[in-house]
mmCIF file of C-alpha atoms and ligand atoms in Angstrom:
data_model
loop_
_atom_site.group_PDB
_atom_site.id
_atom_site.type_symbol
_atom_site.label_atom_id
_atom_site.label_comp_id
_atom_site.label_asym_id
_atom_site.label_seq_id
_atom_site.Cartn_x
_atom_site.Cartn_y
_atom_site.Cartn_z
ATOM 1 C CA MET G 42 -40.208 -55.822 24.071
ATOM 2 C CA GLY G 43 -41.663 -59.058 25.513
ATOM 3 C CA ARG G 44 -41.004 -60.251 29.452
ATOM 4 C CA VAL G 45 -37.585 -59.945 31.097
ATOM 5 C CA SER G 46 -35.975 -63.209 30.675
ATOM 6 C CA GLU G 47 -33.620 -64.318 33.757
ATOM 7 C CA ALA G 48 -30.722 -64.293 31.143
ATOM 8 C CA GLN G 49 -31.694 -60.626 30.267
ATOM 9 C CA ILE G 50 -31.965 -59.373 33.988
ATOM 10 C CA ASN G 51 -28.406 -61.026 34.955
ATOM 11 C CA GLU G 52 -27.089 -59.435 31.758
ATOM 12 C CA ALA G 53 -28.073 -56.006 33.010
ATOM 13 C CA ILE G 54 -27.152 -56.619 36.479
ATOM 14 C CA ALA G 55 -23.445 -57.618 35.380
ATOM 15 C CA ASN G 56 -23.025 -54.322 33.725
ATOM 16 C CA PHE G 57 -23.631 -52.011 36.507
ATOM 17 C CA ASP G 58 -20.771 -51.809 39.052
ATOM 18 C CA TYR G 59 -22.799 -52.950 42.170
ATOM 19 C CA GLU G 60 -20.943 -53.892 45.228
ATOM 20 C CA GLY G 61 -21.245 -57.108 47.622
ATOM 21 C CA LYS G 62 -22.997 -60.338 47.094
ATOM 22 C CA LEU G 63 -26.316 -60.205 45.421
ATOM 23 C CA LEU G 64 -28.900 -61.699 47.825
ATOM 24 C CA SER G 65 -32.092 -61.091 45.928
ATOM 25 C CA LYS G 66 -33.662 -59.443 42.994
ATOM 26 C CA GLU G 67 -37.613 -59.241 42.668
ATOM 27 C CA PRO G 68 -40.190 -57.447 40.575
ATOM 28 C CA PHE G 69 -41.087 -54.034 42.302
ATOM 29 C CA GLY G 70 -43.739 -51.278 42.762
ATOM 30 C CA SER G 71 -46.662 -51.048 40.599
ATOM 31 C CA GLY G 72 -46.006 -48.574 37.836
ATOM 32 C CA HIS G 73 -47.672 -49.163 34.733
ATOM 33 C CA ILE G 74 -44.996 -48.521 32.354
ATOM 34 C CA ASN G 75 -41.180 -49.632 32.924
ATOM 35 C CA ASP G 76 -40.113 -52.817 34.431
ATOM 36 C CA THR G 77 -38.954 -52.033 37.936
ATOM 37 C CA TYR G 78 -36.783 -54.368 40.123
ATOM 38 C CA LEU G 79 -35.501 -54.517 43.676
ATOM 39 C CA LEU G 80 -31.894 -55.848 44.203
ATOM 40 C CA LYS G 81 -30.300 -56.462 47.585
ATOM 41 C CA TYR G 82 -26.689 -56.713 48.163
ATOM 42 C CA GLU G 83 -25.156 -57.922 51.367
ATOM 43 C CA ILE G 84 -21.935 -55.632 51.762
ATOM 44 C CA SER G 85 -19.558 -57.036 54.428
ATOM 45 C CA GLU G 86 -19.660 -54.384 57.337
ATOM 46 C CA MET G 87 -22.586 -52.173 55.968
ATOM 47 C CA GLY G 88 -24.948 -54.522 55.871
ATOM 48 C CA ILE G 89 -27.646 -54.773 53.088
ATOM 49 C CA LEU G 90 -27.805 -52.283 50.219
ATOM 50 C CA LYS G 91 -30.663 -51.932 48.161
ATOM 51 C CA VAL G 92 -30.630 -50.762 44.706
ATOM 52 C CA ILE G 93 -33.393 -50.097 42.037
ATOM 53 C CA LEU G 94 -33.033 -51.524 38.516
ATOM 54 C CA GLN G 95 -34.892 -50.742 35.696
ATOM 55 C CA ARG G 96 -35.687 -52.259 32.103
ATOM 56 C CA MET G 97 -36.949 -48.879 30.520
ATOM 57 C CA ASN G 98 -40.290 -49.030 28.345
ATOM 58 C CA ARG G 99 -38.734 -48.385 24.648
ATOM 59 C CA GLU G 100 -41.800 -48.545 22.863
ATOM 60 C CA ILE G 101 -43.189 -45.792 24.927
ATOM 61 C CA PHE G 102 -39.896 -43.728 25.183
ATOM 62 C CA THR G 103 -38.425 -44.052 21.781
ATOM 63 C CA ASN G 104 -35.236 -42.231 22.567
ATOM 64 C CA PRO G 105 -33.986 -43.192 25.820
ATOM 65 C CA VAL G 106 -30.728 -41.574 25.625
ATOM 66 C CA GLU G 107 -32.345 -38.236 25.510
ATOM 67 C CA LEU G 108 -34.760 -39.434 28.382
ATOM 68 C CA MET G 109 -31.724 -40.067 30.486
ATOM 69 C CA GLU G 110 -30.110 -36.865 29.219
ATOM 70 C CA ASN G 111 -33.218 -35.334 31.264
ATOM 71 C CA VAL G 112 -32.904 -37.497 34.097
ATOM 72 C CA VAL G 113 -29.280 -36.766 34.631
ATOM 73 C CA GLY G 114 -29.998 -32.982 34.265
ATOM 74 C CA VAL G 115 -32.718 -32.713 36.339
ATOM 75 C CA THR G 116 -31.267 -34.823 39.297
ATOM 76 C CA THR G 117 -28.014 -33.111 39.081
ATOM 77 C CA PHE G 118 -29.762 -29.416 39.523
ATOM 78 C CA LEU G 119 -32.281 -30.946 42.194
ATOM 79 C CA ARG G 120 -29.214 -32.342 43.995
ATOM 80 C CA LYS G 121 -27.221 -29.156 44.098
ATOM 81 C CA LYS G 122 -30.256 -27.346 45.522
ATOM 82 C CA ILE G 123 -30.765 -30.029 48.049
ATOM 83 C CA ILE G 124 -27.112 -29.595 49.267
ATOM 84 C CA GLU G 125 -27.539 -25.713 49.386
ATOM 85 C CA ASN G 126 -30.451 -26.081 51.646
ATOM 86 C CA GLY G 127 -28.830 -28.400 53.952
ATOM 87 C CA GLY G 128 -31.071 -31.498 52.919
ATOM 88 C CA ASP G 129 -29.832 -35.362 52.447
ATOM 89 C CA PRO G 130 -28.972 -35.484 48.587
ATOM 90 C CA GLU G 131 -28.995 -39.387 48.617
ATOM 91 C CA ARG G 132 -32.734 -39.706 49.885
ATOM 92 C CA GLU G 133 -34.184 -36.507 48.558
ATOM 93 C CA THR G 134 -33.672 -36.693 45.044
ATOM 94 C CA LEU G 135 -33.325 -39.913 42.536
ATOM 95 C CA ASN G 136 -29.645 -40.907 41.924
ATOM 96 C CA VAL G 137 -28.681 -42.451 38.715
ATOM 97 C CA ILE G 138 -25.691 -45.348 39.227
ATOM 98 C CA PRO G 139 -24.008 -45.271 36.166
ATOM 99 C CA ALA G 140 -23.429 -48.445 34.158
ATOM 100 C CA LYS G 141 -19.671 -49.848 34.006
ATOM 101 C CA ASP G 142 -18.804 -47.847 30.919
ATOM 102 C CA GLY G 143 -19.794 -44.843 32.769
ATOM 103 C CA LYS G 144 -23.176 -44.126 30.740
ATOM 104 C CA PRO G 145 -26.478 -43.621 32.985
ATOM 105 C CA TYR G 146 -27.874 -46.362 31.064
ATOM 106 C CA TYR G 147 -26.741 -49.937 29.934
ATOM 107 C CA VAL G 148 -28.326 -51.501 26.306
ATOM 108 C CA ASP G 149 -28.268 -55.125 26.450
ATOM 109 C CA SER G 150 -27.818 -57.646 23.747
ATOM 110 C CA LYS G 151 -31.452 -57.384 22.727
ATOM 111 C CA GLY G 152 -31.253 -53.656 22.221
ATOM 112 C CA GLU G 153 -33.188 -52.741 25.418
ATOM 113 C CA TYR G 154 -32.109 -50.174 27.849
ATOM 114 C CA TRP G 155 -31.597 -50.545 31.581
ATOM 115 C CA ARG G 156 -31.101 -47.788 34.426
ATOM 116 C CA SER G 157 -30.364 -48.083 38.034
ATOM 117 C CA TYR G 158 -31.109 -45.710 41.016
ATOM 118 C CA VAL G 159 -29.840 -45.621 44.456
ATOM 119 C CA TYR G 160 -33.111 -47.212 46.478
ATOM 120 C CA ILE G 161 -34.444 -44.711 48.480
ATOM 121 C CA THR G 162 -34.317 -46.090 52.284
ATOM 122 C CA ASP G 163 -36.642 -45.811 54.896
ATOM 123 C CA ALA G 164 -39.672 -44.504 52.634
ATOM 124 C CA SER G 165 -42.468 -45.857 50.938
ATOM 125 C CA SER G 166 -44.886 -45.131 47.843
ATOM 126 C CA TYR G 167 -48.737 -45.635 48.273
ATOM 127 C CA ASP G 168 -51.223 -46.832 45.753
ATOM 128 C CA GLN G 169 -54.028 -45.248 47.674
ATOM 129 C CA VAL G 170 -54.217 -42.649 50.317
ATOM 130 C CA GLU G 171 -53.625 -44.271 54.081
ATOM 131 C CA LYS G 172 -53.502 -41.335 55.798
ATOM 132 C CA PRO G 173 -54.450 -37.813 55.021
ATOM 133 C CA GLU G 174 -51.478 -36.384 56.338
ATOM 134 C CA ASP G 175 -49.438 -38.494 53.955
ATOM 135 C CA PHE G 176 -51.580 -37.005 51.179
ATOM 136 C CA TYR G 177 -51.052 -33.168 52.505
ATOM 137 C CA GLU G 178 -47.205 -33.965 52.699
ATOM 138 C CA SER G 179 -47.172 -35.359 48.962
ATOM 139 C CA ALA G 180 -48.911 -32.219 47.836
ATOM 140 C CA VAL G 181 -46.623 -29.774 49.619
ATOM 141 C CA ALA G 182 -43.710 -31.958 47.770
ATOM 142 C CA PHE G 183 -45.179 -31.796 44.236
ATOM 143 C CA GLY G 184 -45.876 -28.202 44.788
ATOM 144 C CA HIS G 185 -42.309 -27.675 45.786
ATOM 145 C CA PHE G 186 -41.471 -29.350 42.686
ATOM 146 C CA GLN G 187 -42.074 -25.811 41.061
ATOM 147 C CA ARG G 188 -38.575 -25.181 42.671
ATOM 148 C CA MET G 189 -37.872 -26.514 39.013
ATOM 149 C CA ALA G 190 -38.882 -23.273 38.044
ATOM 150 C CA ASP G 191 -35.583 -21.875 37.492
ATOM 151 C CA TYR G 192 -34.380 -25.046 35.572
ATOM 152 C CA PRO G 193 -33.405 -24.173 31.884
ATOM 153 C CA ALA G 194 -36.644 -25.464 30.156
ATOM 154 C CA GLU G 195 -34.958 -25.172 26.742
ATOM 155 C CA THR G 196 -32.485 -28.142 27.608
ATOM 156 C CA LEU G 197 -35.289 -30.654 28.157
ATOM 157 C CA ASN G 198 -36.069 -33.111 25.624
ATOM 158 C CA GLU G 199 -39.715 -33.913 25.077
ATOM 159 C CA THR G 200 -39.500 -37.264 25.995
ATOM 160 C CA ILE G 201 -43.343 -38.097 24.619
ATOM 161 C CA LYS G 202 -44.727 -35.634 22.370
ATOM 162 C CA GLY G 203 -48.068 -34.152 23.089
ATOM 163 C CA PHE G 204 -48.133 -35.723 26.461
ATOM 164 C CA HIS G 205 -51.044 -33.829 28.214
ATOM 165 C CA ASP G 206 -52.383 -32.765 24.694
ATOM 166 C CA THR G 207 -55.668 -33.470 25.580
ATOM 167 C CA ARG G 208 -57.205 -32.299 22.489
ATOM 168 C CA ALA G 209 -54.806 -34.348 20.191
ATOM 169 C CA ARG G 210 -55.662 -37.524 22.506
ATOM 170 C CA PHE G 211 -59.285 -36.711 21.690
ATOM 171 C CA GLN G 212 -58.411 -37.263 17.944
ATOM 172 C CA VAL G 213 -56.417 -40.360 18.589
ATOM 173 C CA PHE G 214 -59.450 -41.574 20.284
ATOM 174 C CA LYS G 215 -61.886 -40.996 17.615
ATOM 175 C CA ASP G 216 -59.335 -42.605 14.947
ATOM 176 C CA THR G 217 -58.802 -45.728 17.343
ATOM 177 C CA VAL G 218 -62.666 -46.146 17.684
ATOM 178 C CA ALA G 219 -63.179 -46.001 13.833
ATOM 179 C CA LYS G 220 -60.356 -48.598 13.512
ATOM 180 C CA ASP G 221 -61.688 -50.962 16.105
ATOM 181 C CA VAL G 222 -58.803 -53.324 15.654
ATOM 182 C CA CYS G 223 -60.061 -55.739 18.161
ATOM 183 C CA GLY G 224 -63.750 -55.500 17.477
ATOM 184 C CA ARG G 225 -64.099 -54.092 21.381
ATOM 185 C CA ALA G 226 -66.022 -50.930 20.216
ATOM 186 C CA ALA G 227 -69.558 -52.379 20.442
ATOM 187 C CA GLU G 228 -69.473 -53.441 23.915
ATOM 188 C CA VAL G 229 -68.143 -50.080 25.095
ATOM 189 C CA GLN G 230 -70.638 -47.869 23.717
ATOM 190 C CA ASP G 231 -71.453 -46.197 26.798
ATOM 191 C CA GLU G 232 -68.001 -45.341 27.579
ATOM 192 C CA ILE G 233 -67.459 -44.088 24.012
ATOM 193 C CA ASN G 234 -70.183 -41.697 24.293
ATOM 194 C CA PHE G 235 -68.940 -40.583 27.522
ATOM 195 C CA VAL G 236 -65.698 -39.303 25.919
ATOM 196 C CA LEU G 237 -67.774 -37.966 22.744
ATOM 197 C CA ALA G 238 -69.933 -36.296 25.168
ATOM 198 C CA HIS G 239 -66.918 -34.402 26.694
ATOM 199 C CA GLU G 240 -64.902 -32.881 23.794
ATOM 200 C CA ASP G 241 -65.146 -29.540 25.552
ATOM 201 C CA VAL G 242 -63.376 -30.834 28.588
ATOM 202 C CA ALA G 243 -60.552 -32.219 25.971
ATOM 203 C CA ASN G 244 -60.113 -28.805 24.198
ATOM 204 C CA VAL G 245 -60.528 -26.458 27.161
ATOM 205 C CA PHE G 246 -56.747 -26.263 28.117
ATOM 206 C CA GLY G 247 -55.781 -26.112 24.367
ATOM 207 C CA GLU G 248 -57.818 -23.312 23.593
ATOM 208 C CA LEU G 249 -56.540 -21.385 26.473
ATOM 209 C CA GLN G 250 -53.114 -21.999 25.646
ATOM 210 C CA ASP G 251 -53.816 -20.580 21.936
ATOM 211 C CA LYS G 252 -55.007 -17.534 23.603
ATOM 212 C CA GLY G 253 -51.587 -17.461 25.282
ATOM 213 C CA LYS G 254 -53.490 -17.483 28.662
ATOM 214 C CA LEU G 255 -51.503 -20.313 30.489
ATOM 215 C CA PRO G 256 -47.845 -20.197 31.209
ATOM 216 C CA LEU G 257 -45.576 -23.216 30.478
ATOM 217 C CA ARG G 258 -43.662 -24.432 33.325
ATOM 218 C CA VAL G 259 -41.345 -27.249 33.980
ATOM 219 C CA THR G 260 -43.632 -29.701 35.342
ATOM 220 C CA HIS G 261 -43.459 -33.534 36.504
ATOM 221 C CA ASN G 262 -46.438 -34.544 34.476
ATOM 222 C CA ASP G 263 -46.975 -37.990 36.153
ATOM 223 C CA THR G 264 -47.830 -36.824 39.630
ATOM 224 C CA LYS G 265 -49.744 -39.977 41.305
ATOM 225 C CA LEU G 266 -49.100 -40.910 44.660
ATOM 226 C CA ASN G 267 -47.055 -43.851 43.897
ATOM 227 C CA ASN G 268 -44.553 -41.322 42.205
ATOM 228 C CA ILE G 269 -43.606 -39.998 45.403
ATOM 229 C CA MET G 270 -41.676 -41.520 48.347
ATOM 230 C CA ILE G 271 -43.164 -40.626 51.870
ATOM 231 C CA ASP G 272 -40.671 -40.979 54.775
ATOM 232 C CA ASP G 273 -41.548 -43.652 56.938
ATOM 233 C CA LYS G 274 -40.740 -41.852 60.137
ATOM 234 C CA THR G 275 -41.563 -37.971 59.571
ATOM 235 C CA GLY G 276 -44.594 -38.672 57.047
ATOM 236 C CA LYS G 277 -43.045 -36.011 54.782
ATOM 237 C CA GLY G 278 -42.967 -36.215 51.106
ATOM 238 C CA ILE G 279 -39.181 -36.682 50.892
ATOM 239 C CA CYS G 280 -38.508 -37.265 46.973
ATOM 240 C CA VAL G 281 -40.603 -37.357 43.891
ATOM 241 C CA ILE G 282 -39.717 -39.999 41.396
ATOM 242 C CA ASP G 283 -40.515 -41.180 37.891
ATOM 243 C CA LEU G 284 -38.764 -38.408 36.140
ATOM 244 C CA ASP G 285 -39.505 -39.618 32.744
ATOM 245 C CA THR G 286 -42.105 -37.073 31.736
ATOM 246 C CA VAL G 287 -40.666 -33.879 33.335
ATOM 247 C CA MET G 288 -41.309 -31.523 30.397
ATOM 248 C CA PRO G 289 -42.429 -27.976 29.961
ATOM 249 C CA GLY G 290 -46.191 -28.360 31.084
ATOM 250 C CA LEU G 291 -49.283 -26.790 33.018
ATOM 251 C CA ALA G 292 -49.301 -26.460 36.799
ATOM 252 C CA MET G 293 -53.011 -27.567 36.633
ATOM 253 C CA ASN G 294 -52.024 -30.804 35.184
ATOM 254 C CA ASP G 295 -49.782 -31.656 38.034
ATOM 255 C CA PHE G 296 -52.389 -30.784 40.358
ATOM 256 C CA GLY G 297 -55.049 -32.422 38.761
ATOM 257 C CA ASP G 298 -53.334 -35.869 38.163
ATOM 258 C CA SER G 299 -52.515 -35.936 41.898
ATOM 259 C CA ILE G 300 -56.430 -35.711 42.525
ATOM 260 C CA ARG G 301 -57.546 -38.166 39.880
ATOM 261 C CA PHE G 302 -55.341 -40.941 41.701
ATOM 262 C CA GLY G 303 -55.262 -39.633 45.333
ATOM 263 C CA ALA G 304 -58.251 -37.959 45.976
ATOM 264 C CA SER G 305 -60.250 -40.840 44.773
ATOM 265 C CA THR G 306 -62.177 -43.121 47.517
ATOM 266 C CA ALA G 307 -60.990 -46.110 45.469
ATOM 267 C CA ALA G 308 -58.338 -47.700 43.771
ATOM 268 C CA GLU G 309 -57.792 -46.752 39.881
ATOM 269 C CA ASP G 310 -58.899 -50.353 39.117
ATOM 270 C CA GLU G 311 -61.649 -50.849 41.392
ATOM 271 C CA THR G 312 -64.690 -52.788 39.770
ATOM 272 C CA ASP G 313 -67.238 -51.772 42.425
ATOM 273 C CA LEU G 314 -67.796 -48.450 41.137
ATOM 274 C CA SER G 315 -70.105 -47.618 43.826
ATOM 275 C CA LYS G 316 -67.119 -47.048 45.831
ATOM 276 C CA VAL G 317 -65.628 -44.782 43.556
ATOM 277 C CA SER G 318 -65.834 -40.896 44.343
ATOM 278 C CA CYS G 319 -63.982 -37.597 44.553
ATOM 279 C CA SER G 320 -63.391 -37.149 48.130
ATOM 280 C CA MET G 321 -63.835 -33.263 48.793
ATOM 281 C CA ASP G 322 -61.792 -33.693 52.275
ATOM 282 C CA LEU G 323 -58.815 -35.172 50.520
ATOM 283 C CA PHE G 324 -59.156 -32.673 47.623
ATOM 284 C CA GLU G 325 -58.992 -29.744 49.926
ATOM 285 C CA ILE G 326 -56.367 -30.937 51.819
ATOM 286 C CA TYR G 327 -54.478 -31.613 48.513
ATOM 287 C CA VAL G 328 -55.171 -28.129 47.423
ATOM 288 C CA LYS G 329 -53.799 -26.600 50.759
ATOM 289 C CA GLY G 330 -50.718 -28.589 50.626
ATOM 290 C CA PHE G 331 -49.982 -27.990 46.874
ATOM 291 C CA LEU G 332 -50.580 -24.083 47.108
ATOM 292 C CA GLU G 333 -48.191 -23.798 50.123
ATOM 293 C CA GLY G 334 -45.629 -25.918 48.100
ATOM 294 C CA CYS G 335 -45.856 -23.543 45.013
ATOM 295 C CA ASP G 336 -45.291 -20.914 47.428
ATOM 296 C CA GLY G 337 -47.051 -18.256 45.644
ATOM 297 C CA LYS G 338 -45.644 -18.964 42.198
ATOM 298 C CA LEU G 339 -49.010 -19.800 40.402
ATOM 299 C CA THR G 340 -50.887 -17.039 38.948
ATOM 300 C CA LYS G 341 -54.520 -16.304 40.177
ATOM 301 C CA LYS G 342 -55.964 -17.897 36.776
ATOM 302 C CA GLU G 343 -53.810 -21.089 37.396
ATOM 303 C CA VAL G 344 -55.184 -21.483 40.967
ATOM 304 C CA GLU G 345 -58.795 -20.661 39.698
ATOM 305 C CA LEU G 346 -58.358 -23.285 36.927
ATOM 306 C CA LEU G 347 -57.010 -26.224 39.423
ATOM 307 C CA PRO G 348 -60.760 -27.966 39.503
ATOM 308 C CA MET G 349 -60.481 -28.049 35.819
ATOM 309 C CA GLY G 350 -56.916 -29.395 36.169
ATOM 310 C CA ALA G 351 -58.220 -32.342 37.870
ATOM 311 C CA LYS G 352 -61.335 -32.787 35.663
ATOM 312 C CA VAL G 353 -58.851 -32.501 32.180
ATOM 313 C CA MET G 354 -56.633 -35.086 33.897
ATOM 314 C CA THR G 355 -59.113 -37.701 34.849
ATOM 315 C CA PHE G 356 -60.824 -37.358 31.603
ATOM 316 C CA GLU G 357 -57.688 -37.573 29.789
ATOM 317 C CA CYS G 358 -56.495 -40.816 31.478
ATOM 318 C CA GLY G 359 -60.145 -42.540 31.541
ATOM 319 C CA MET G 360 -59.623 -41.892 27.746
ATOM 320 C CA ARG G 361 -56.346 -43.105 27.277
ATOM 321 C CA PHE G 362 -57.098 -46.195 29.110
ATOM 322 C CA LEU G 363 -60.109 -46.919 26.821
ATOM 323 C CA THR G 364 -57.909 -45.783 23.969
ATOM 324 C CA ASP G 365 -55.519 -48.578 24.944
ATOM 325 C CA TYR G 366 -58.295 -51.236 25.653
ATOM 326 C CA LEU G 367 -59.642 -50.603 21.933
ATOM 327 C CA ASP G 368 -56.148 -50.545 20.798
ATOM 328 C CA GLY G 369 -55.505 -54.351 22.178
ATOM 329 C CA ASP G 370 -53.530 -53.118 25.625
ATOM 330 C CA HIS G 371 -50.114 -52.091 24.059
ATOM 331 C CA TYR G 372 -49.374 -49.080 26.251
ATOM 332 C CA PHE G 373 -50.341 -49.822 29.967
ATOM 333 C CA LYS G 374 -49.355 -53.037 31.541
ATOM 334 C CA ILE G 375 -52.495 -55.185 32.430
ATOM 335 C CA HIS G 376 -52.726 -57.903 35.043
ATOM 336 C CA ARG G 377 -56.123 -59.199 34.088
ATOM 337 C CA GLU G 378 -58.564 -59.075 31.302
ATOM 338 C CA LYS G 379 -60.272 -55.806 30.799
ATOM 339 C CA HIS G 380 -57.937 -54.358 33.208
ATOM 340 C CA ASN G 381 -57.541 -50.913 31.242
ATOM 341 C CA LEU G 382 -61.570 -51.024 30.723
ATOM 342 C CA ASP G 383 -61.952 -51.275 34.516
ATOM 343 C CA ARG G 384 -59.336 -48.488 34.895
ATOM 344 C CA CYS G 385 -61.533 -46.348 32.199
ATOM 345 C CA ARG G 386 -64.739 -46.799 33.922
ATOM 346 C CA THR G 387 -63.121 -45.465 37.363
ATOM 347 C CA GLN G 388 -61.845 -42.509 36.060
ATOM 348 C CA PHE G 389 -65.333 -41.796 34.104
ATOM 349 C CA LYS G 390 -66.911 -42.234 37.375
ATOM 350 C CA LEU G 391 -64.742 -39.549 39.043
ATOM 351 C CA VAL G 392 -65.193 -37.251 36.271
ATOM 352 C CA ALA G 393 -68.974 -37.360 36.926
ATOM 353 C CA ASP G 394 -68.672 -37.045 40.243
ATOM 354 C CA MET G 395 -66.411 -34.121 39.947
ATOM 355 C CA GLU G 396 -69.165 -32.476 37.737
ATOM 356 C CA LYS G 397 -71.709 -33.123 40.601
ATOM 357 C CA LYS G 398 -69.352 -31.442 43.086
ATOM 358 C CA TRP G 399 -68.232 -28.812 40.907
ATOM 359 C CA ASP G 400 -69.288 -25.801 42.846
ATOM 360 C CA ILE G 401 -67.904 -27.100 46.061
ATOM 361 C CA MET G 402 -64.317 -27.712 44.422
ATOM 362 C CA GLN G 403 -64.562 -24.116 43.315
ATOM 363 C CA GLU G 404 -65.340 -22.742 46.694
ATOM 364 C CA ILE G 405 -62.423 -24.724 48.166
ATOM 365 C CA VAL G 406 -59.897 -23.265 45.821
ATOM 366 C CA ALA G 407 -61.366 -19.893 45.903
ATOM 367 C CA LYS G 408 -60.725 -20.042 49.806
ATOM 368 C CA TYR G 409 -57.062 -20.397 49.142
ATOM 369 C CA ASN G 410 -56.939 -18.491 45.925
ATOM 370 C CA ARG G 411 -55.430 -15.125 47.900
HETATM 371 P P1 ADP V 52 -43.196 -46.737 36.195
HETATM 372 O O1 ADP V 52 -42.806 -45.625 35.099
HETATM 373 O O2 ADP V 52 -43.201 -47.793 35.444
HETATM 374 O O3 ADP V 52 -44.359 -46.076 36.965
HETATM 375 P P2 ADP V 52 -41.343 -46.005 38.371
HETATM 376 O O4 ADP V 52 -40.094 -45.168 38.029
HETATM 377 O O5 ADP V 52 -42.604 -44.851 38.850
HETATM 378 O O6 ADP V 52 -41.498 -46.650 37.041
HETATM 379 O O7 ADP V 52 -40.982 -47.170 39.259
HETATM 380 C C1 ADP V 52 -41.872 -48.124 39.767
HETATM 381 C C2 ADP V 52 -42.130 -48.038 41.395
HETATM 382 O O8 ADP V 52 -40.841 -48.303 41.939
HETATM 383 C C3 ADP V 52 -42.334 -46.530 42.173
HETATM 384 O O9 ADP V 52 -43.702 -46.572 42.223
HETATM 385 C C4 ADP V 52 -41.721 -46.881 43.433
HETATM 386 O O10 ADP V 52 -42.430 -47.481 44.199
HETATM 387 C C5 ADP V 52 -40.734 -47.583 43.205
HETATM 388 N N1 ADP V 52 -39.337 -46.975 43.297
HETATM 389 C C6 ADP V 52 -38.824 -46.290 41.728
HETATM 390 N N2 ADP V 52 -37.609 -45.842 42.155
HETATM 391 C C7 ADP V 52 -37.228 -45.789 43.447
HETATM 392 C C8 ADP V 52 -36.095 -45.520 44.366
HETATM 393 N N3 ADP V 52 -35.288 -44.754 43.647
HETATM 394 N N4 ADP V 52 -36.297 -46.149 45.738
HETATM 395 C C9 ADP V 52 -37.418 -46.552 46.220
HETATM 396 N N5 ADP V 52 -38.444 -47.174 45.333
HETATM 397 C C10 ADP V 52 -38.382 -46.596 43.938
HETATM 398 C C1 GN1 V 53 -48.321 -44.214 34.081
HETATM 399 O O1 GN1 V 53 -45.640 -44.842 35.062
HETATM 400 P P1 GN1 V 53 -46.511 -44.649 35.666
HETATM 401 O O2 GN1 V 53 -47.246 -45.776 36.261
HETATM 402 O O3 GN1 V 53 -46.387 -43.642 37.079
HETATM 403 C C2 GN1 V 53 -48.471 -43.162 32.730
HETATM 404 C C3 GN1 V 53 -49.425 -41.881 33.534
HETATM 405 C C4 GN1 V 53 -50.647 -42.349 33.788
HETATM 406 C C5 GN1 V 53 -50.856 -43.509 34.930
HETATM 407 C C6 GN1 V 53 -52.079 -44.088 35.117
HETATM 408 C C7 GN1 V 53 -45.378 -42.301 31.121
HETATM 409 O O4 GN1 V 53 -47.798 -43.696 35.340
HETATM 410 O O5 GN1 V 53 -49.297 -41.037 32.322
HETATM 411 O O6 GN1 V 53 -51.254 -40.919 34.475
HETATM 412 O O7 GN1 V 53 -49.955 -44.712 34.412
HETATM 413 N N1 GN1 V 53 -47.158 -42.833 32.546
HETATM 414 C C8 GN1 V 53 -46.660 -42.556 31.253
HETATM 415 O O8 GN1 V 53 -52.068 -44.570 36.419
HETATM 416 O O9 GN1 V 53 -47.642 -42.690 30.369
HETATM 417 MG MG1 MG V 54 -44.299 -44.613 38.227
#
């Protein structure tokens, strides 16, 4: 795909029906997948209007048309519910701005796909927890995302096959180590051994699913803290964003991915591992908020497995970072050398820390599993 050129972004901008005079366009946010821009327009009486413009990652999302069908389907569904509940549909869900031809995306002359969203005003997304209350509110909102329970799951396209099939990802990892295309395996033997020693963690949910013990739900599948907008005034989790991976999945994984990112005491790419641990205070806050948001919709078994969700998602993510490092950094955007290796190390440090705190995590969840 290469970098976005000036000509390419200008072509995309020209093909959406924005009003007013373009004041600025700048790269925005810290997502690892898409190329996100914030555009500011001056509109005569109304002042400044902001919009989000994204070049979708077509190497990862190989069927952008189907992906946008999901996004339009989900956001239309949420919009209706928000209106029924007296909420603000401009701020509580993503809103797709169609291209000039009426499609929910624009295909540029290089064959790349662009989409645009209404900018969610007076709200912020965070890369780390600044206030525990924000984390609690994000938990309520991600839990509340279970209102998607009555979304017709059969209409959802699978945007990335086997996205959280940790068992399959373990096999991909082993193949990647065997190929070692960049000759990087020798220097990361400790990390490779860590993965190999955790095959049981890779298999646990797959095995339970084989036995029919876990319900498939409509889940978000990428519930990190920077995929939720927190209202600057009220501190509430106002809008769940990044809907690219909304697919049938496991509730424990939605819970777990939030823990791996938000309950960590350090950034995802912290290089000083002594700073990295899983905060039990933040873990408890999130358990409480998530279960409140889910409003009794999870089975006792699902709740019991929440700590496992945290461990599985953290392990899986670390394994994915390491796979990408070994493969030459094609998947996640990197901003420095060995960035994916640094990210992998924080995840494995977290897994090891969760193993130490396993009994505490179980006790916390048991307190709320009524
Ligand atoms: P990626 O898949 O690369 O993570 P996201 O869709 O999550 O892409 O967008 C990246 C970042 O851009 C988000 O973390 C958020 O900070 C910001 N963002 C995305 N959409 C909006 C929006 N509609 N309003 C405000 N900020 C947004
Ligand atoms: C990616 O798109 P973003 O940055 O919100 C990734 C997640 C990982 C996360 C790790 C589609 O999320 O699965 O957990 O990075 N998204 C995709 O930070 O692969
Ligand atoms: Mg994101």
